């Protein structure tokens, strides 16, 4: 058995099913071992190493398991980095296995020689090791898997090409040999009783309690619901926690932040007590004013507590187990005024969203595109969204319910993961439909190429539905609006304008299916056709770039800046004024028509 054979055997022992990768001579030894191992674990061939990393992230996010990706030395290892940083910043367990030039060539400025240990020092800061002798395995690989899984982070194993070809020798029972073992047991730490009592005192004293949940609360849905009921609280969700609680609950106010909802903004503005569960939501300006609210935080990671807000009590522990111990200490509310205000505001917001979706646009309102999907979503759908204005509509118009899952690049907010996330989701759950909502910028950046990956593998999926909805507005829209609102600068066409691409035609050339939609009346039929398709399906929605992703707070300075950009000669001047007025009027007259 060679070192490369042992690596794959050890991955199988860790129950790794898939390795998302792209080949290269720096991992030729591993590729040969894959052939000898009859492709176990499965080598999933992406079109680019960055996409392989994104697919590993998507697989990990939607399966709850550790994702694994692999790449060659030099350029392949470099290409992985963006996807690995996406995993690190969103606290997703991913192990990267990368090749390196032969040991005999190291230090010789050899072709594709890069100091990978230095390169990966930050992204894999918890564990990054170079294997130089066979006896280092299995310890290095075991620790990479265990650290990634338990610390929810990125780890890396770097294996020079000549080491891959060496005969495997296990560590001996000897000095300076490190034997190892498999597996990690589930653990759920909880805070001390006195800390729980302090937290209960803060929460019981509040009259207007707001709860903010993130992805760390996903496994604590019943407990969060019970806490909200006892405290008469409303619950806002960070974007990574969008699927942590159903949006069908009347007190769930939806997303928070720049992409959030007005009821979430108002709840944080008016509350006197804040409970944050499993979230490191970074934008403190959307939390209560400092000194306004007493606050409690619950997080599994002690490194992440005490951030963003002056919390009075920081509880380090598993969300579900901590809440189970906290619940008996909480006192039920008798005055329902605060809760009713939250529910009324939330109900009105959904009326606003329906009204904004009905606003006429040229040619199609992107809000209507996503709003129309909401009612059609299967109860087990998995949804990914790309960064950009598409994320606004995903955050505000889609209501999570049942077993639905959803995610995006939350902290890195990188462009490009929408399609590969959906592909990773299909390997995690081949029996469930996956839907990617992406902008045309992200689709041109890499989504088009990953349609080839979908075409390669979809016949293996028991449910072949993978729908890619492209919001094709020929504009890098989020940045365009940020320039208007933050810099008061008009649209700079040279950087922002995108060529029109026939995305559905490209899908059909690959043996997939698709349709181009240029009229509002064709939006819902296109969604229905895609949801009934027998293969991956691309919908090319021609949307209006002038529909503004207005923040829930839309302060006067931003309004003045956007107006200033128009006066300075924005190329989309007339449409911006028209659509902006329609959107703002809709917030105050949700029952009307435009």
JSON list of N, CA and C in Angstrom, two decimals, residues 274-309:
[
{"chain": "A", "resi": 274, "resn": "UNK", "atom": "N", "xyz": [-32.25, 41.97, 24.55]},
{"chain": "A", "resi": 274, "resn": "UNK", "atom": "CA", "xyz": [-31.81, 41.27, 23.34]},
{"chain": "A", "resi": 274, "resn": "UNK", "atom": "C", "xyz": [-31.21, 39.92, 23.72]},
{"chain": "A", "resi": 275, "resn": "UNK", "atom": "N", "xyz": [-31.65, 38.86, 23.04]},
{"chain": "A", "resi": 275, "resn": "UNK", "atom": "CA", "xyz": [-31.08, 37.53, 23.19]},
{"chain": "A", "resi": 275, "resn": "UNK", "atom": "C", "xyz": [-30.56, 37.09, 21.82]},
{"chain": "A", "resi": 276, "resn": "UNK", "atom": "N", "xyz": [-29.26, 36.86, 21.71]},
{"chain": "A", "resi": 276, "resn": "UNK", "atom": "CA", "xyz": [-28.63, 36.42, 20.46]},
{"chain": "A", "resi": 276, "resn": "UNK", "atom": "C", "xyz": [-28.23, 34.96, 20.61]},
{"chain": "A", "resi": 277, "resn": "UNK", "atom": "N", "xyz": [-28.67, 34.13, 19.66]},
{"chain": "A", "resi": 277, "resn": "UNK", "atom": "CA", "xyz": [-28.42, 32.68, 19.73]},
{"chain": "A", "resi": 277, "resn": "UNK", "atom": "C", "xyz": [-27.73, 32.22, 18.46]},
{"chain": "A", "resi": 278, "resn": "UNK", "atom": "N", "xyz": [-26.48, 31.78, 18.60]},
{"chain": "A", "resi": 278, "resn": "UNK", "atom": "CA", "xyz": [-25.77, 31.15, 17.48]},
{"chain": "A", "resi": 278, "resn": "UNK", "atom": "C", "xyz": [-25.54, 32.06, 16.30]},
{"chain": "A", "resi": 279, "resn": "UNK", "atom": "N", "xyz": [-25.23, 33.32, 16.55]},
{"chain": "A", "resi": 279, "resn": "UNK", "atom": "CA", "xyz": [-25.01, 34.27, 15.45]},
{"chain": "A", "resi": 279, "resn": "UNK", "atom": "C", "xyz": [-23.86, 35.20, 15.77]},
{"chain": "A", "resi": 280, "resn": "UNK", "atom": "N", "xyz": [-23.05, 35.50, 14.75]},
{"chain": "A", "resi": 280, "resn": "UNK", "atom": "CA", "xyz": [-22.01, 36.52, 14.88]},
{"chain": "A", "resi": 280, "resn": "UNK", "atom": "C", "xyz": [-22.31, 37.66, 13.93]},
{"chain": "A", "resi": 281, "resn": "UNK", "atom": "N", "xyz": [-23.60, 37.96, 13.74]},
{"chain": "A", "resi": 281, "resn": "UNK", "atom": "CA", "xyz": [-24.05, 39.03, 12.86]},
{"chain": "A", "resi": 281, "resn": "UNK", "atom": "C", "xyz": [-23.17, 40.27, 13.05]},
{"chain": "A", "resi": 282, "resn": "UNK", "atom": "N", "xyz": [-22.52, 40.76, 11.97]},
{"chain": "A", "resi": 282, "resn": "UNK", "atom": "CA", "xyz": [-21.45, 41.75, 12.16]},
{"chain": "A", "resi": 282, "resn": "UNK", "atom": "C", "xyz": [-21.88, 43.19, 12.24]},
{"chain": "A", "resi": 283, "resn": "UNK", "atom": "N", "xyz": [-23.10, 43.54, 11.81]},
{"chain": "A", "resi": 283, "resn": "UNK", "atom": "CA", "xyz": [-23.46, 44.95, 11.65]},
{"chain": "A", "resi": 283, "resn": "UNK", "atom": "C", "xyz": [-24.14, 45.48, 12.90]},
{"chain": "A", "resi": 284, "resn": "UNK", "atom": "N", "xyz": [-23.35, 46.02, 13.81]},
{"chain": "A", "resi": 284, "resn": "UNK", "atom": "CA", "xyz": [-23.89, 46.45, 15.11]},
{"chain": "A", "resi": 284, "resn": "UNK", "atom": "C", "xyz": [-24.87, 47.61, 14.98]},
{"chain": "A", "resi": 285, "resn": "UNK", "atom": "N", "xyz": [-24.82, 48.34, 13.84]},
{"chain": "A", "resi": 285, "resn": "UNK", "atom": "CA", "xyz": [-25.75, 49.46, 13.69]},
{"chain": "A", "resi": 285, "resn": "UNK", "atom": "C", "xyz": [-27.18, 48.99, 13.54]},
{"chain": "A", "resi": 286, "resn": "UNK", "atom": "N", "xyz": [-27.40, 47.71, 13.27]},
{"chain": "A", "resi": 286, "resn": "UNK", "atom": "CA", "xyz": [-28.75, 47.18, 13.16]},
{"chain": "A", "resi": 286, "resn": "UNK", "atom": "C", "xyz": [-29.22, 46.52, 14.46]},
{"chain": "A", "resi": 287, "resn": "UNK", "atom": "N", "xyz": [-28.37, 46.53, 15.48]},
{"chain": "A", "resi": 287, "resn": "UNK", "atom": "CA", "xyz": [-28.75, 46.06, 16.81]},
{"chain": "A", "resi": 287, "resn": "UNK", "atom": "C", "xyz": [-29.24, 47.25, 17.62]},
{"chain": "A", "resi": 288, "resn": "UNK", "atom": "N", "xyz": [-29.81, 47.03, 18.79]},
{"chain": "A", "resi": 288, "resn": "UNK", "atom": "CA", "xyz": [-30.29, 48.17, 19.59]},
{"chain": "A", "resi": 288, "resn": "UNK", "atom": "C", "xyz": [-29.16, 49.15, 19.89]},
{"chain": "A", "resi": 289, "resn": "UNK", "atom": "N", "xyz": [-29.52, 50.40, 20.09]},
{"chain": "A", "resi": 289, "resn": "UNK", "atom": "CA", "xyz": [-28.53, 51.41, 20.49]},
{"chain": "A", "resi": 289, "resn": "UNK", "atom": "C", "xyz": [-27.83, 50.93, 21.76]},
{"chain": "A", "resi": 290, "resn": "UNK", "atom": "N", "xyz": [-26.52, 51.19, 21.84]},
{"chain": "A", "resi": 290, "resn": "UNK", "atom": "CA", "xyz": [-25.77, 50.78, 23.03]},
{"chain": "A", "resi": 290, "resn": "UNK", "atom": "C", "xyz": [-26.38, 51.44, 24.27]},
{"chain": "A", "resi": 291, "resn": "UNK", "atom": "N", "xyz": [-26.62, 50.63, 25.29]},
{"chain": "A", "resi": 291, "resn": "UNK", "atom": "CA", "xyz": [-27.22, 51.13, 26.52]},
{"chain": "A", "resi": 291, "resn": "UNK", "atom": "C", "xyz": [-28.73, 51.05, 26.53]},
{"chain": "A", "resi": 292, "resn": "UNK", "atom": "N", "xyz": [-29.33, 50.85, 25.37]},
{"chain": "A", "resi": 292, "resn": "UNK", "atom": "CA", "xyz": [-30.79, 50.77, 25.29]},
{"chain": "A", "resi": 292, "resn": "UNK", "atom": "C", "xyz": [-31.31, 49.45, 25.82]},
{"chain": "A", "resi": 293, "resn": "UNK", "atom": "N", "xyz": [-30.59, 48.35, 25.49]},
{"chain": "A", "resi": 293, "resn": "UNK", "atom": "CA", "xyz": [-31.09, 47.01, 25.82]},
{"chain": "A", "resi": 293, "resn": "UNK", "atom": "C", "xyz": [-30.08, 46.24, 26.66]},
{"chain": "A", "resi": 294, "resn": "UNK", "atom": "N", "xyz": [-30.58, 45.51, 27.62]},
{"chain": "A", "resi": 294, "resn": "UNK", "atom": "CA", "xyz": [-29.76, 44.51, 28.29]},
{"chain": "A", "resi": 294, "resn": "UNK", "atom": "C", "xyz": [-29.68, 43.30, 27.37]},
{"chain": "A", "resi": 295, "resn": "UNK", "atom": "N", "xyz": [-28.54, 42.63, 27.35]},
{"chain": "A", "resi": 295, "resn": "UNK", "atom": "CA", "xyz": [-28.36, 41.62, 26.31]},
{"chain": "A", "resi": 295, "resn": "UNK", "atom": "C", "xyz": [-27.67, 40.37, 26.83]},
{"chain": "A", "resi": 296, "resn": "UNK", "atom": "N", "xyz": [-28.07, 39.23, 26.23]},
{"chain": "A", "resi": 296, "resn": "UNK", "atom": "CA", "xyz": [-27.52, 37.91, 26.54]},
{"chain": "A", "resi": 296, "resn": "UNK", "atom": "C", "xyz": [-27.13, 37.25, 25.22]},
{"chain": "A", "resi": 297, "resn": "UNK", "atom": "N", "xyz": [-25.98, 36.60, 25.20]},
{"chain": "A", "resi": 297, "resn": "UNK", "atom": "CA", "xyz": [-25.55, 35.88, 23.99]},
{"chain": "A", "resi": 297, "resn": "UNK", "atom": "C", "xyz": [-25.31, 34.42, 24.33]},
{"chain": "A", "resi": 298, "resn": "UNK", "atom": "N", "xyz": [-25.68, 33.54, 23.39]},
{"chain": "A", "resi": 298, "resn": "UNK", "atom": "CA", "xyz": [-25.39, 32.10, 23.49]},
{"chain": "A", "resi": 298, "resn": "UNK", "atom": "C", "xyz": [-24.63, 31.69, 22.24]},
{"chain": "A", "resi": 299, "resn": "UNK", "atom": "N", "xyz": [-23.45, 31.11, 22.41]},
{"chain": "A", "resi": 299, "resn": "UNK", "atom": "CA", "xyz": [-22.69, 30.62, 21.27]},
{"chain": "A", "resi": 299, "resn": "UNK", "atom": "C", "xyz": [-21.83, 29.44, 21.69]},
{"chain": "A", "resi": 300, "resn": "UNK", "atom": "N", "xyz": [-21.67, 28.50, 20.77]},
{"chain": "A", "resi": 300, "resn": "UNK", "atom": "CA", "xyz": [-20.86, 27.32, 21.03]},
{"chain": "A", "resi": 300, "resn": "UNK", "atom": "C", "xyz": [-19.37, 27.64, 21.12]},
{"chain": "A", "resi": 301, "resn": "UNK", "atom": "N", "xyz": [-18.95, 28.69, 20.42]},
{"chain": "A", "resi": 301, "resn": "UNK", "atom": "CA", "xyz": [-17.53, 29.00, 20.29]},
{"chain": "A", "resi": 301, "resn": "UNK", "atom": "C", "xyz": [-17.16, 30.15, 21.22]},
{"chain": "A", "resi": 302, "resn": "UNK", "atom": "N", "xyz": [-16.31, 29.91, 22.21]},
{"chain": "A", "resi": 302, "resn": "UNK", "atom": "CA", "xyz": [-15.94, 31.01, 23.13]},
{"chain": "A", "resi": 302, "resn": "UNK", "atom": "C", "xyz": [-15.21, 32.15, 22.42]},
{"chain": "A", "resi": 303, "resn": "UNK", "atom": "N", "xyz": [-14.62, 31.86, 21.26]},
{"chain": "A", "resi": 303, "resn": "UNK", "atom": "CA", "xyz": [-13.93, 32.89, 20.49]},
{"chain": "A", "resi": 303, "resn": "UNK", "atom": "C", "xyz": [-14.91, 33.90, 19.91]},
{"chain": "A", "resi": 304, "resn": "UNK", "atom": "N", "xyz": [-16.19, 33.50, 19.77]},
{"chain": "A", "resi": 304, "resn": "UNK", "atom": "CA", "xyz": [-17.17, 34.36, 19.09]},
{"chain": "A", "resi": 304, "resn": "UNK", "atom": "C", "xyz": [-18.11, 35.07, 20.05]},
{"chain": "A", "resi": 305, "resn": "UNK", "atom": "N", "xyz": [-17.98, 34.87, 21.35]},
{"chain": "A", "resi": 305, "resn": "UNK", "atom": "CA", "xyz": [-18.89, 35.56, 22.28]},
{"chain": "A", "resi": 305, "resn": "UNK", "atom": "C", "xyz": [-18.34, 36.93, 22.63]},
{"chain": "A", "resi": 306, "resn": "UNK", "atom": "N", "xyz": [-19.27, 37.80, 23.05]},
{"chain": "A", "resi": 306, "resn": "UNK", "atom": "CA", "xyz": [-18.87, 39.13, 23.47]},
{"chain": "A", "resi": 306, "resn": "UNK", "atom": "C", "xyz": [-18.61, 40.09, 22.33]},
{"chain": "A", "resi": 307, "resn": "UNK", "atom": "N", "xyz": [-18.89, 39.67, 21.10]},
{"chain": "A", "resi": 307, "resn": "UNK", "atom": "CA", "xyz": [-18.68, 40.52, 19.94]},
{"chain": "A", "resi": 307, "resn": "UNK", "atom": "C", "xyz": [-19.95, 41.31, 19.61]},
{"chain": "A", "resi": 308, "resn": "UNK", "atom": "N", "xyz": [-19.77, 42.43, 18.91]},
{"chain": "A", "resi": 308, "resn": "UNK", "atom": "CA", "xyz": [-20.84, 43.22, 18.28]},
{"chain": "A", "resi": 308, "resn": "UNK", "atom": "C", "xyz": [-21.66, 44.08, 19.24]},
{"chain": "A", "resi": 309, "resn": "UNK", "atom": "N", "xyz": [-21.82, 43.65, 20.50]},
{"chain": "A", "resi": 309, "resn": "UNK", "atom": "CA", "xyz": [-22.72, 44.38, 21.40]},
{"chain": "A", "resi": 309, "resn": "UNK", "atom": "C", "xyz": [-22.22, 44.20, 22.83]}
]
